[in-house]
GROMACS .gro file of C-alpha atoms in nm:
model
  429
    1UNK     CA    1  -5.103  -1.619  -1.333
    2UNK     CA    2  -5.297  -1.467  -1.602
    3UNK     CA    3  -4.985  -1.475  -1.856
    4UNK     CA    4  -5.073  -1.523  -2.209
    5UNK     CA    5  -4.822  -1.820  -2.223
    6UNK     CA    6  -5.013  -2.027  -1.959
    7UNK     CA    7  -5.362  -1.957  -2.103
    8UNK     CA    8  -5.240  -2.072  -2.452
    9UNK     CA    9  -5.053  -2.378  -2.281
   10UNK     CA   10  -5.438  -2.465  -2.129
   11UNK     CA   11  -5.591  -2.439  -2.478
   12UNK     CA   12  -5.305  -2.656  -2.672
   13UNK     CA   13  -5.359  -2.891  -2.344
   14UNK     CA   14  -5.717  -2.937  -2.445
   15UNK     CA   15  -5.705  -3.014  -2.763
   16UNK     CA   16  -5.372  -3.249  -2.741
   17UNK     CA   17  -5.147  -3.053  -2.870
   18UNK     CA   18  -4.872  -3.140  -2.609
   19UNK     CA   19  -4.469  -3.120  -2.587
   20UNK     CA   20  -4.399  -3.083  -2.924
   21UNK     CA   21  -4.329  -2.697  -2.970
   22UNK     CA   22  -4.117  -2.676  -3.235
   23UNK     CA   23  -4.376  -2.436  -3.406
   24UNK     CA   24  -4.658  -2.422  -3.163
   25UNK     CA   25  -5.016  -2.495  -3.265
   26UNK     CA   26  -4.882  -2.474  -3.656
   27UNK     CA   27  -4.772  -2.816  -3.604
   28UNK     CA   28  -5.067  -3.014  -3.766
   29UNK     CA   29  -5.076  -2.758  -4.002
   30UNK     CA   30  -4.716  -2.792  -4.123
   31UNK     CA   31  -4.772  -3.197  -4.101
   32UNK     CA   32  -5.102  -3.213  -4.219
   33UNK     CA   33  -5.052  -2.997  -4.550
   34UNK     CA   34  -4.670  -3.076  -4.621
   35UNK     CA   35  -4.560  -2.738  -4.562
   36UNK     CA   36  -4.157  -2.672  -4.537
   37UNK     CA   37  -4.168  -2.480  -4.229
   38UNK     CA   38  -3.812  -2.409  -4.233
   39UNK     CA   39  -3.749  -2.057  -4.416
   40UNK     CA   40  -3.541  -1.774  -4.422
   41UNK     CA   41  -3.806  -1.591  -4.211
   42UNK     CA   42  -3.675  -1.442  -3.859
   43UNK     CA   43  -3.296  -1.489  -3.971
   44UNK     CA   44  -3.073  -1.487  -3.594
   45UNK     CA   45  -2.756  -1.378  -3.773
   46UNK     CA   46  -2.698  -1.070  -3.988
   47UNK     CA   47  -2.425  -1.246  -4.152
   48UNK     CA   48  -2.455  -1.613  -4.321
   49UNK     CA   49  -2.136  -1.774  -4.408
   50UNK     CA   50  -2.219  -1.891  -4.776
   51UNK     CA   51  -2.146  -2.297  -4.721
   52UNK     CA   52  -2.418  -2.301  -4.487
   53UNK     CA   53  -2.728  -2.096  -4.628
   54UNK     CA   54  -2.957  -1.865  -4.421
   55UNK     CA   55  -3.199  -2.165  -4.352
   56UNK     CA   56  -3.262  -2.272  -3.966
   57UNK     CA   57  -3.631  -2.404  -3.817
   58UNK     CA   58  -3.702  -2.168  -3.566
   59UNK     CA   59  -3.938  -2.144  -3.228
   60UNK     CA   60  -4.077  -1.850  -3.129
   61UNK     CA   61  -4.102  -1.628  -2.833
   62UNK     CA   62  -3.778  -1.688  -2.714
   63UNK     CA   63  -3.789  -1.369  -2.461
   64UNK     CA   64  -4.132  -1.457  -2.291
   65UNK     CA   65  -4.058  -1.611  -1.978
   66UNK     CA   66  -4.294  -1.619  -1.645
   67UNK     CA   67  -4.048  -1.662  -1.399
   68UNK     CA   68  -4.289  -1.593  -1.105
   69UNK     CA   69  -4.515  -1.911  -1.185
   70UNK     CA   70  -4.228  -2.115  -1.199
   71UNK     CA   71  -4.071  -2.046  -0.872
   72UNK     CA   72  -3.712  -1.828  -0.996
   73UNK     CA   73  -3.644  -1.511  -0.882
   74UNK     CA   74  -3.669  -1.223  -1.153
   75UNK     CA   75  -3.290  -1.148  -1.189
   76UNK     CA   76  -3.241  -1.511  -1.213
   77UNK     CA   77  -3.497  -1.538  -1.494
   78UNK     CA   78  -3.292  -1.266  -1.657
   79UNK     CA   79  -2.992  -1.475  -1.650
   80UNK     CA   80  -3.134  -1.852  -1.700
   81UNK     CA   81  -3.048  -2.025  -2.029
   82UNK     CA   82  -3.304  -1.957  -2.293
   83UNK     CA   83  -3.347  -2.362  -2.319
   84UNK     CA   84  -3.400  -2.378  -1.942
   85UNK     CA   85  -3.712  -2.137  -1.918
   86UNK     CA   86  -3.811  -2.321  -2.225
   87UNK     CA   87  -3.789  -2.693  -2.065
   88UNK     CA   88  -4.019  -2.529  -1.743
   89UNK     CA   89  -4.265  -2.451  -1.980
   90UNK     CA   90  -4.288  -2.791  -2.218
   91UNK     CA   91  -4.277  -2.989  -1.849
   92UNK     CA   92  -4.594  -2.753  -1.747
   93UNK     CA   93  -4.776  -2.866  -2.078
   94UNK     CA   94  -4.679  -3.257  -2.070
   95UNK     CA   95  -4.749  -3.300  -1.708
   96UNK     CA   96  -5.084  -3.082  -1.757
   97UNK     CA   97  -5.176  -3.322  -2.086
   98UNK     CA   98  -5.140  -3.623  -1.885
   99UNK     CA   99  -5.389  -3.512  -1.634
  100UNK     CA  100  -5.232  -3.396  -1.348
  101UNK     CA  101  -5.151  -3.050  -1.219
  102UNK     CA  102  -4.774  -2.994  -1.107
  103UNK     CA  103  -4.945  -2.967  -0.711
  104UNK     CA  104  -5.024  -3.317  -0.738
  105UNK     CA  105  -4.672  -3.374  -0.793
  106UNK     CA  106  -4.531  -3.232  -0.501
  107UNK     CA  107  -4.285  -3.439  -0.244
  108UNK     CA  108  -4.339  -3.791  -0.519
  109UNK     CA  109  -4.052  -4.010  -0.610
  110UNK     CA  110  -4.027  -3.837  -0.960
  111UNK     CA  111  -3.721  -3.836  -1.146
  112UNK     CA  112  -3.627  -3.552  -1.446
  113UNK     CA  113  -3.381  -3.638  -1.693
  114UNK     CA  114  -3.285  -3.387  -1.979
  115UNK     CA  115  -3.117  -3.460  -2.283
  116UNK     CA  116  -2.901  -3.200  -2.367
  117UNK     CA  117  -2.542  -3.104  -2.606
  118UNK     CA  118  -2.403  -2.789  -2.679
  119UNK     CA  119  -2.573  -2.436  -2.560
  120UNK     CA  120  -2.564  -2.170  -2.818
  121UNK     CA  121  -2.766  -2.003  -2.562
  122UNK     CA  122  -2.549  -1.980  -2.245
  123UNK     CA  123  -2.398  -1.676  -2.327
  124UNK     CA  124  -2.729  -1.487  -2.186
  125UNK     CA  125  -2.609  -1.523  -1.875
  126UNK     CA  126  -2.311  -1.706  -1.821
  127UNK     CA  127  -2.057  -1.474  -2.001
  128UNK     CA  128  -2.248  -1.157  -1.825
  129UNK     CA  129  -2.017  -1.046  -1.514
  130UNK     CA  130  -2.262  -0.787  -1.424
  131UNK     CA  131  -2.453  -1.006  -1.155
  132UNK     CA  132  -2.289  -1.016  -0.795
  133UNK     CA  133  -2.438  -1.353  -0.666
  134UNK     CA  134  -2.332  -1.570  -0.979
  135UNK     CA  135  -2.669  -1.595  -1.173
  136UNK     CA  136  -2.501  -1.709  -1.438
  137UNK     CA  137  -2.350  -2.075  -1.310
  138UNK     CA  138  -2.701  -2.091  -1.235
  139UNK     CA  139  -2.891  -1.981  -1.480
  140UNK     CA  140  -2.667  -2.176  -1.729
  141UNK     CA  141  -2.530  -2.501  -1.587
  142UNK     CA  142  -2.640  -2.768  -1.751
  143UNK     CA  143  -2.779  -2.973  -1.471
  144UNK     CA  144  -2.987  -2.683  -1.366
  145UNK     CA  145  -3.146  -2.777  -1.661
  146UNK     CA  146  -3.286  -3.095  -1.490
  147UNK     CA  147  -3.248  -2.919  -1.137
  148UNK     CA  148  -3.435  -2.622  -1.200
  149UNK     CA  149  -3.759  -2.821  -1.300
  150UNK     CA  150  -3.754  -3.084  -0.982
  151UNK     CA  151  -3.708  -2.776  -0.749
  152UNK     CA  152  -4.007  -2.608  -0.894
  153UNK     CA  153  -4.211  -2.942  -0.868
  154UNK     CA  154  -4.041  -3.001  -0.549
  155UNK     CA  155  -4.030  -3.353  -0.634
  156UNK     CA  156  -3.745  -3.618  -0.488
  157UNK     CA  157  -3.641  -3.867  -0.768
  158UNK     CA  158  -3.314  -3.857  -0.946
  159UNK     CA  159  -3.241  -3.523  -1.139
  160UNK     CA  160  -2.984  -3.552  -1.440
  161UNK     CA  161  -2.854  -3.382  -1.748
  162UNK     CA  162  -2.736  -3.645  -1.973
  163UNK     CA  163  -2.503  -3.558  -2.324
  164UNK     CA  164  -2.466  -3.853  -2.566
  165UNK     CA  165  -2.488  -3.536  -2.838
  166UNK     CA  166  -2.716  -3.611  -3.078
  167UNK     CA  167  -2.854  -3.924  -2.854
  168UNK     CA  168  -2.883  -3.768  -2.546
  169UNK     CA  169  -3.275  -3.737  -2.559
  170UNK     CA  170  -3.336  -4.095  -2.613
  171UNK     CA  171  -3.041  -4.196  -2.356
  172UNK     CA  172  -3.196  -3.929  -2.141
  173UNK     CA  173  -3.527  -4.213  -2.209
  174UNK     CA  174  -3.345  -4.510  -2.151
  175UNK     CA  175  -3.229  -4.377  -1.810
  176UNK     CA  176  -3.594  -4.276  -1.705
  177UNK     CA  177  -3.733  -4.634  -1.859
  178UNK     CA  178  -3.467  -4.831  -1.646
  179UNK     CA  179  -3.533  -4.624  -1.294
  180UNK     CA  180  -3.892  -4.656  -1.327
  181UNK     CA  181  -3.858  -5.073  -1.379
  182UNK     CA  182  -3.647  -5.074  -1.113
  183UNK     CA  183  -3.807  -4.866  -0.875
  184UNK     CA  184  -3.620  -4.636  -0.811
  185UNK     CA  185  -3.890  -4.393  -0.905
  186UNK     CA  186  -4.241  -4.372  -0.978
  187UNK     CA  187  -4.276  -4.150  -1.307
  188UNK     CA  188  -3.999  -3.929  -1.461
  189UNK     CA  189  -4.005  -3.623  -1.666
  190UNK     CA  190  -3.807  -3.685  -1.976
  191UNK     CA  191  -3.675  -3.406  -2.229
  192UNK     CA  192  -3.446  -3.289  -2.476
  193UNK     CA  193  -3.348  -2.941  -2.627
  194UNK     CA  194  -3.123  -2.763  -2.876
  195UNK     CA  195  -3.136  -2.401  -3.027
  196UNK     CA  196  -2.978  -2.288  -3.325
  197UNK     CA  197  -2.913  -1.943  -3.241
  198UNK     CA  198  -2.529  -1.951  -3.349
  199UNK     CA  199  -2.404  -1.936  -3.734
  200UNK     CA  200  -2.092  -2.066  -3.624
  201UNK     CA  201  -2.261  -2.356  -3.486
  202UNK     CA  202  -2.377  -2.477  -3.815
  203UNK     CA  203  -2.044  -2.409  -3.988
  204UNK     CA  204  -1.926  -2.672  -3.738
  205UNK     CA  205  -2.246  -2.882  -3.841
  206UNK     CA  206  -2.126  -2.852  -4.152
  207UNK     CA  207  -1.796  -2.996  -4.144
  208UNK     CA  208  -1.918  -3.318  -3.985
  209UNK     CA  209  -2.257  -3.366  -4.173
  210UNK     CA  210  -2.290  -3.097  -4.428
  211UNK     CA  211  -2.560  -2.840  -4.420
  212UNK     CA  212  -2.873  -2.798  -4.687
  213UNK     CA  213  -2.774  -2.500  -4.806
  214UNK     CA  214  -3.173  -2.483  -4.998
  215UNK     CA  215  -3.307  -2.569  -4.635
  216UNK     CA  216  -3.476  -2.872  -4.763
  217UNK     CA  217  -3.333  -3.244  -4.565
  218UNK     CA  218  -3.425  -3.486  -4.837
  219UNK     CA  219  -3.374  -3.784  -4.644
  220UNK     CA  220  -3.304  -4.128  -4.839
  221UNK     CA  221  -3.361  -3.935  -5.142
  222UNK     CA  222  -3.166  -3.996  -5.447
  223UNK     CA  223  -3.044  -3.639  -5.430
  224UNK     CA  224  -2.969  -3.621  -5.044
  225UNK     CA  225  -2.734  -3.309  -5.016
  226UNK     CA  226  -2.735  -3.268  -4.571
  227UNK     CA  227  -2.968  -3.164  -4.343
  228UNK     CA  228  -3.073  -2.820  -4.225
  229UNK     CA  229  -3.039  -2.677  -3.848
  230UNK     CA  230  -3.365  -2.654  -3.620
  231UNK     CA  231  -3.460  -2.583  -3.283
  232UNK     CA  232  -3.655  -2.814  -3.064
  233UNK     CA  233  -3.805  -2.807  -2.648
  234UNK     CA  234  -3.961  -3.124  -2.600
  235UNK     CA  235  -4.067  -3.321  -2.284
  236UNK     CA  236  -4.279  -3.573  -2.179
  237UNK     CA  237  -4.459  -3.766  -1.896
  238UNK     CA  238  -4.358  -4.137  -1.809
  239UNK     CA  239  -4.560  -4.295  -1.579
  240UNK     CA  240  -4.635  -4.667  -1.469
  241UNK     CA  241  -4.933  -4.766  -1.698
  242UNK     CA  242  -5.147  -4.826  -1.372
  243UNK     CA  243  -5.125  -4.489  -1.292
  244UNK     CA  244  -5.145  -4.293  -1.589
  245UNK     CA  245  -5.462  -4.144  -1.710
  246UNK     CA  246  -5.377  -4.124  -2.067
  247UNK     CA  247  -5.177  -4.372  -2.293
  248UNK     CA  248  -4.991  -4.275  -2.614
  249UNK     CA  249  -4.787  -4.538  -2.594
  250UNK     CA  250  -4.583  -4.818  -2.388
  251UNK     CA  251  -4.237  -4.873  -2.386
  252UNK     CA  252  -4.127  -5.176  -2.442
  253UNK     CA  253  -3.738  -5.161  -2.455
  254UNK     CA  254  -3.502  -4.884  -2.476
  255UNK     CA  255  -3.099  -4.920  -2.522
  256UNK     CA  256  -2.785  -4.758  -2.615
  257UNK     CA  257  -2.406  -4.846  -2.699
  258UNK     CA  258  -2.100  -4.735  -2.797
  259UNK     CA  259  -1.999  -4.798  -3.124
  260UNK     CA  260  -1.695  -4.622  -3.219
  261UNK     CA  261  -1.536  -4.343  -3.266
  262UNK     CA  262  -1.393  -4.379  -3.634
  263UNK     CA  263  -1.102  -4.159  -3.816
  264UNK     CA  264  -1.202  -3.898  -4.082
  265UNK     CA  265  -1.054  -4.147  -4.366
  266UNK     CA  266  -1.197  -4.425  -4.259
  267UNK     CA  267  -1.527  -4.343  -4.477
  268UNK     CA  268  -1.678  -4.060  -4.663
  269UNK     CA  269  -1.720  -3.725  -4.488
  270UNK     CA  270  -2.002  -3.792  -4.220
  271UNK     CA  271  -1.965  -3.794  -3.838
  272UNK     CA  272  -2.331  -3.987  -3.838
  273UNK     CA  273  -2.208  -4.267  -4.085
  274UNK     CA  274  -2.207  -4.657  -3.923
  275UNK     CA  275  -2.103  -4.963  -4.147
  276UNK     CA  276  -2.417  -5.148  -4.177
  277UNK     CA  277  -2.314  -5.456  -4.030
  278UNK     CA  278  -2.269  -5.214  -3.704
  279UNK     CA  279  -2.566  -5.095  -3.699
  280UNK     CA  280  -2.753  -5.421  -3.721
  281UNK     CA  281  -2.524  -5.584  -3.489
  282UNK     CA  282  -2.641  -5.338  -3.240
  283UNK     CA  283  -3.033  -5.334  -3.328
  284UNK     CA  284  -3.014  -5.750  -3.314
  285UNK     CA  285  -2.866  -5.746  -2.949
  286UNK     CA  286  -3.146  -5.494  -2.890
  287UNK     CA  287  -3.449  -5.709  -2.986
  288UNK     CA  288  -3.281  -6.015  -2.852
  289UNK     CA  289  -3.262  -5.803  -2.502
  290UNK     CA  290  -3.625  -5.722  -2.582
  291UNK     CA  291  -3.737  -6.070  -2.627
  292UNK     CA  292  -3.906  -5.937  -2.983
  293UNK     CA  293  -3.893  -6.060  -3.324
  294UNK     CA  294  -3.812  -5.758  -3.542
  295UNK     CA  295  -4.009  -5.888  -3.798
  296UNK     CA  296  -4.304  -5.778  -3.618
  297UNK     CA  297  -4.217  -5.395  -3.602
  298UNK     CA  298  -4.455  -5.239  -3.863
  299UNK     CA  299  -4.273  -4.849  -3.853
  300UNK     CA  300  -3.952  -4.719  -3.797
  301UNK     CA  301  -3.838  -4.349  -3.716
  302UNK     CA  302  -3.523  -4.389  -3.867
  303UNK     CA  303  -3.237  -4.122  -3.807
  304UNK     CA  304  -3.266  -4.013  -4.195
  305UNK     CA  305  -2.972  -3.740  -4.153
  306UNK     CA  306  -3.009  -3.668  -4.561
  307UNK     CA  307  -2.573  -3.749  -4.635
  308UNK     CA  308  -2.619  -3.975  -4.946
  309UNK     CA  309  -2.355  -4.273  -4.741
  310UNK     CA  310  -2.515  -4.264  -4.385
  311UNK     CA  311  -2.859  -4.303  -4.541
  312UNK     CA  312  -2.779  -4.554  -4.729
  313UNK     CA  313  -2.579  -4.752  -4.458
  314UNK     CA  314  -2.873  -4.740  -4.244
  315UNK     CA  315  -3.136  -4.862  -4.486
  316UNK     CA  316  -2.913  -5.139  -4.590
  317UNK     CA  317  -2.895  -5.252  -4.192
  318UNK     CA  318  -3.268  -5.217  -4.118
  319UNK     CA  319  -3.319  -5.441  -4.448
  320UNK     CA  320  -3.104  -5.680  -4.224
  321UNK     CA  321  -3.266  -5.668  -3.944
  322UNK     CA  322  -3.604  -5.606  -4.006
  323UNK     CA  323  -3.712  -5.741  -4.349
  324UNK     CA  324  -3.584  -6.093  -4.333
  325UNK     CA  325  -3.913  -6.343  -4.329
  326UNK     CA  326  -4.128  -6.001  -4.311
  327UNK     CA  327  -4.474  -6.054  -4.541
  328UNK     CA  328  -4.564  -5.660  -4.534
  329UNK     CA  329  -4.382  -5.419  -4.593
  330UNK     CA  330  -4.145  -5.186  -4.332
  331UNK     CA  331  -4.226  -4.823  -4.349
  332UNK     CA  332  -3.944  -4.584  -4.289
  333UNK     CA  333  -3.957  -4.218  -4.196
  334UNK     CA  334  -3.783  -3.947  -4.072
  335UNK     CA  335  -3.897  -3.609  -3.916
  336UNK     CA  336  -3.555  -3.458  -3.994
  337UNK     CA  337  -3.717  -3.445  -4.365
  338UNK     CA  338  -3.993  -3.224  -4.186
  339UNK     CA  339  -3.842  -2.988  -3.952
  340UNK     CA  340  -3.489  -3.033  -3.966
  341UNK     CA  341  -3.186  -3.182  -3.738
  342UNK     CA  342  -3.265  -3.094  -3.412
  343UNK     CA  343  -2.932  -3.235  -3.260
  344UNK     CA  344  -2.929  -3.332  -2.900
  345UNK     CA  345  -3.314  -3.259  -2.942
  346UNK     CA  346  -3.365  -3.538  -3.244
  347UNK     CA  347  -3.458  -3.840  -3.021
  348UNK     CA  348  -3.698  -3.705  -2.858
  349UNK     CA  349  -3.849  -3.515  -3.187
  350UNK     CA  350  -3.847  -3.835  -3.371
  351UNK     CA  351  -4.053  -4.052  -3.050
  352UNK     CA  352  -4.336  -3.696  -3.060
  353UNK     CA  353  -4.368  -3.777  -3.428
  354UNK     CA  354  -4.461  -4.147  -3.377
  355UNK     CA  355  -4.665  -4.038  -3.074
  356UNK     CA  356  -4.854  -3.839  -3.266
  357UNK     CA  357  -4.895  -4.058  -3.562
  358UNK     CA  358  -5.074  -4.284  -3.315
  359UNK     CA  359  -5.283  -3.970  -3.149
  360UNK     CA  360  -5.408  -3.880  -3.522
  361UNK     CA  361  -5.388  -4.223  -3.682
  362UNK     CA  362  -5.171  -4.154  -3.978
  363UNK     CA  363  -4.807  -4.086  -3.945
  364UNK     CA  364  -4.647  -3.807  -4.131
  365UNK     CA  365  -4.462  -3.842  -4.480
  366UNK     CA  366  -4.147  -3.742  -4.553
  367UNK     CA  367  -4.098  -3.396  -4.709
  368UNK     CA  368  -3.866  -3.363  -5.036
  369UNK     CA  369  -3.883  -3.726  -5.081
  370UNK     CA  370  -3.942  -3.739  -5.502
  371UNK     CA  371  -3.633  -3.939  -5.634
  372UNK     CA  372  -3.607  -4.312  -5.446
  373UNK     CA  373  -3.278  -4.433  -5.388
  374UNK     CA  374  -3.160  -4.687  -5.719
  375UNK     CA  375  -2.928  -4.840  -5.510
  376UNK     CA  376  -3.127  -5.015  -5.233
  377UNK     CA  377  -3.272  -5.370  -5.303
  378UNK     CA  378  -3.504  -5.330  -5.026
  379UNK     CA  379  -3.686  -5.041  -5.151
  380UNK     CA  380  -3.663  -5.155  -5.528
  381UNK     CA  381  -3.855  -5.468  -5.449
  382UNK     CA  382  -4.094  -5.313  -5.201
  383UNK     CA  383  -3.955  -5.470  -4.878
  384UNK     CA  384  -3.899  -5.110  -4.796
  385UNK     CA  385  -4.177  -4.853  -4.801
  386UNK     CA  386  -4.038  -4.435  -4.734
  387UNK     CA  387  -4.330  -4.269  -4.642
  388UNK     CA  388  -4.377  -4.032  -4.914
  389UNK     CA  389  -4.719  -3.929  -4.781
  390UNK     CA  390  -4.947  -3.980  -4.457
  391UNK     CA  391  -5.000  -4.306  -4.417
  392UNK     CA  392  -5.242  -4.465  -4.182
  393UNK     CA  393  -5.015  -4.792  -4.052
  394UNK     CA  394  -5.170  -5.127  -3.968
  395UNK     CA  395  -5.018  -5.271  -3.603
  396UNK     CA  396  -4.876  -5.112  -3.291
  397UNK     CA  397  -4.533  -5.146  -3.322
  398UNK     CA  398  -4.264  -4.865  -3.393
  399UNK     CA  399  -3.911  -4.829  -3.374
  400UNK     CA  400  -3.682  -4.481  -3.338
  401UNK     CA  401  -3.295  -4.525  -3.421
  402UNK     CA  402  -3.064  -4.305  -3.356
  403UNK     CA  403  -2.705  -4.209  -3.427
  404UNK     CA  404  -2.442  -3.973  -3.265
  405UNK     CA  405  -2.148  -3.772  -3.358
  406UNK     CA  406  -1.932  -3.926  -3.133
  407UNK     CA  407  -2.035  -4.329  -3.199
  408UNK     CA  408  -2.329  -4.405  -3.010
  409UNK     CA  409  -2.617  -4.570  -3.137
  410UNK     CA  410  -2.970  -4.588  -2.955
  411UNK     CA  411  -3.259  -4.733  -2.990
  412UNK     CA  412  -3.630  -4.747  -2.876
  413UNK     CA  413  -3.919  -4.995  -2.909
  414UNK     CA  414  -4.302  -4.827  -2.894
  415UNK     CA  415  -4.601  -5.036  -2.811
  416UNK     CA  416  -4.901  -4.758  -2.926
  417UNK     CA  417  -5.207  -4.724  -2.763
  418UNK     CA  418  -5.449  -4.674  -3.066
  419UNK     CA  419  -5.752  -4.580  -3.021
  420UNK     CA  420  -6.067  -4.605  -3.292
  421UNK     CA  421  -6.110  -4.277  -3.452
  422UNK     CA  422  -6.455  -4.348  -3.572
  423UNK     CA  423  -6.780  -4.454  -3.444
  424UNK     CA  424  -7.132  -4.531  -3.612
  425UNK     CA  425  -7.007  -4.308  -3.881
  426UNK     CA  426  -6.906  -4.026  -3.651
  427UNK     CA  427  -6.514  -3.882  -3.536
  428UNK     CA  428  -6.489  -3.937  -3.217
  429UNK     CA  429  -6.335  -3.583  -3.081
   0.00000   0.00000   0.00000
């Protein structure tokens, strides 16, 4: 196919910029030069209930779809999920940046898992009674979200949409890591997606984690006043490191629990909020499972969501867990304070961000962080470093933490693959 989508997907191939298509190729741009890219450009909604704001982060070229290279049939297309065609198109660019063609693919052991939550999008086709051979179960159940891309790859491994809300992208992960070690296939095709297309959506948002209404997440900022809404289509490629021709990084451990599910007067008002001996209670089981002193973990993605009492819960447990007997410091960031919340989306946004910190060799700093938090020890004493800026971090270690809605906690331990960015004086390209 000659589409422009493919020939652009061949060009961000080439030069690395893979699964991360929140913005397209503006990506380094918005990292690189601390641009807010979420604006009140493209509003979805004519009308914006006032305790939300008009801010969302937005893809683009929702409607372009080429249904005929990826195997549905036209009136199908019509009907399919906007996330669906989407999660075709981010598993064309991840398998193409690991080196492989989707042919190559074909009749494997591969398994596709797809984090996903609520669908603001369904309604394309599901709520459409126009189509006499029900398009729209198909075109908008949420397995067919997973389905959909092992039919068109024709490949035989396991095939699942997983929910754990806003943890279903790194559960969707921990499910892929665990089949792979135990054979039960040879690479998997992990994902996660959420579109804000909805302003009743974010009303709802709003009532369990309050919503920027100045579209800025200030996350572990003294003045942390919510998050802001954003969409996000991301995959990637797992494969066996013996097989794979290029290495971002390994994982070493992946895990998630149940926590709990506590009552609205239990704490302040935030459906992300864990006591901090939960949290670390959780992440010390984790490393124990992992056979790996926490102490050695030089980064962590933390979940950030930008309510003043979650924030501040979670620092205080990572200060537990990570800083006891540590000599350097432990940087924290989170790429909600860059793009946004990206819900069922956010685990997998928050792994791209450290995967790319080790492509470029700096990882990105935290937008709208200007007033550090008085009332953690940690970062008063420097035991605790938020990246305010891009920061070029010494050691391979990183960890992403994650929270959900509805009590779980995950986790995920990166082993990166760095590679030396200079050579005899020259940038190696």
């Amino acid at each position: 196919s000659n589409s422009p989508f493919l020939y652009l997907a061949r060009i961000k191939a080439r030069l690395g910029l893979y699964n991360y298509d929140f913005f397209h190729t503006k990506q380094f741009y918005f990292f690189n030069l601390k641009v807010n890219p979420v604006t009140l450009e493209n509003n979805r909604w004519l009308y914006t209930p006032r305790e939300i704001g008009p801010y969302s982060g937005k893809t683009p070229g929702l409607q372009y779809f080429d249904a005929q290279f990826f195997k549905v049939h036209e009136r199908l297309g019509e009907k399919m999920d906007v996330m669906s065609r989407k999660l075709l198109e981010q598993s064309y660019q991840a398998i193409y940046d690991a080196g492989l063609s989707p042919q190559s693919l074909n009749g494997k052991n591969v398994a596709v898992y797809i984090g996903i939550s609520v669908s603001e999008t369904e309604i394309t086709g599901f709520f459409d009674n126009s189509s006499k051979r029900g398009f729209g179960i198909m075109g908008c159940s949420k397995t067919m979200f997973a389905n959909r891309i092992s039919y068109w790859l024709n490949v035989r491994g396991p095939s699942i949409a997983v929910d754990l809300a806003c943890c279903s992208s790194m559960s969707a992960l921990q499910l892929a890591y665990l089949a792979m070690k135990s054979g039960e296939c040879e690479a998997a095709i992990v994902g996660g997606c959420h579109l804000c297309t909805l302003p009743e959506s974010s009303v709802h948002y709003n009532r369990i984690n309050s919503i920027a209404t100045d579209g800025k997440t200030r996350s572990f900022d003294q003045e942390a006043n919510g998050c802001v809404l954003s969409d996000a289509i991301n995959v990637i490629f797992l494969q066996k490191a013996s097989d794979a021709l290029r290495v971002y990084a390994d994982v070493v451990h992946a895990k998630n629990e149940y926590i709990s599910f506590k009552q609205e007067n239990e704490f302040p008002k935030s459906g992300s909020y864990r006591k901090p001996h939960e949290i670390a209670s959780f992440l010390k089981e984790f490393y124990k499972e992992a056979e790996f002193a926490p102490q050695d973990v030089d980064y962590v993605e933390a979940f950030g969501i930008g309510n003043p009492e979650s924030d501040k819960s979670e620092l205080e447990a990572l200060t537990d867990v990570f800083c006891d007997k540590k000599t350097n410091p432990l940087y924290v960031g989170s790429v909600m304070s860059n793009i946004g919340f990206t819900a069922a989306a956010s685990g997998i946004t928050s792994i791209i961000k450290v995967l790319l910190g080790y492509q470029n060799g700096l990882f990105a700093g935290n937008l709208h962080y200007n007033k550090p938090r008085h009332d953690i020890n940690a970062i008063k004493d420097g035991r605790i470093c938020i990246l305010d800026d891009h920061c070029h971090i010494n050691g391979n270690y990183a960890a992403i933490n994650a929270f959900s809605v509805t009590g779980v906690n995950a986790h995920v331990l990166l082993k990166g693959n760095r590679k030396p960015k200079y050579q005899e004086g020259k940038i190696l390209q």
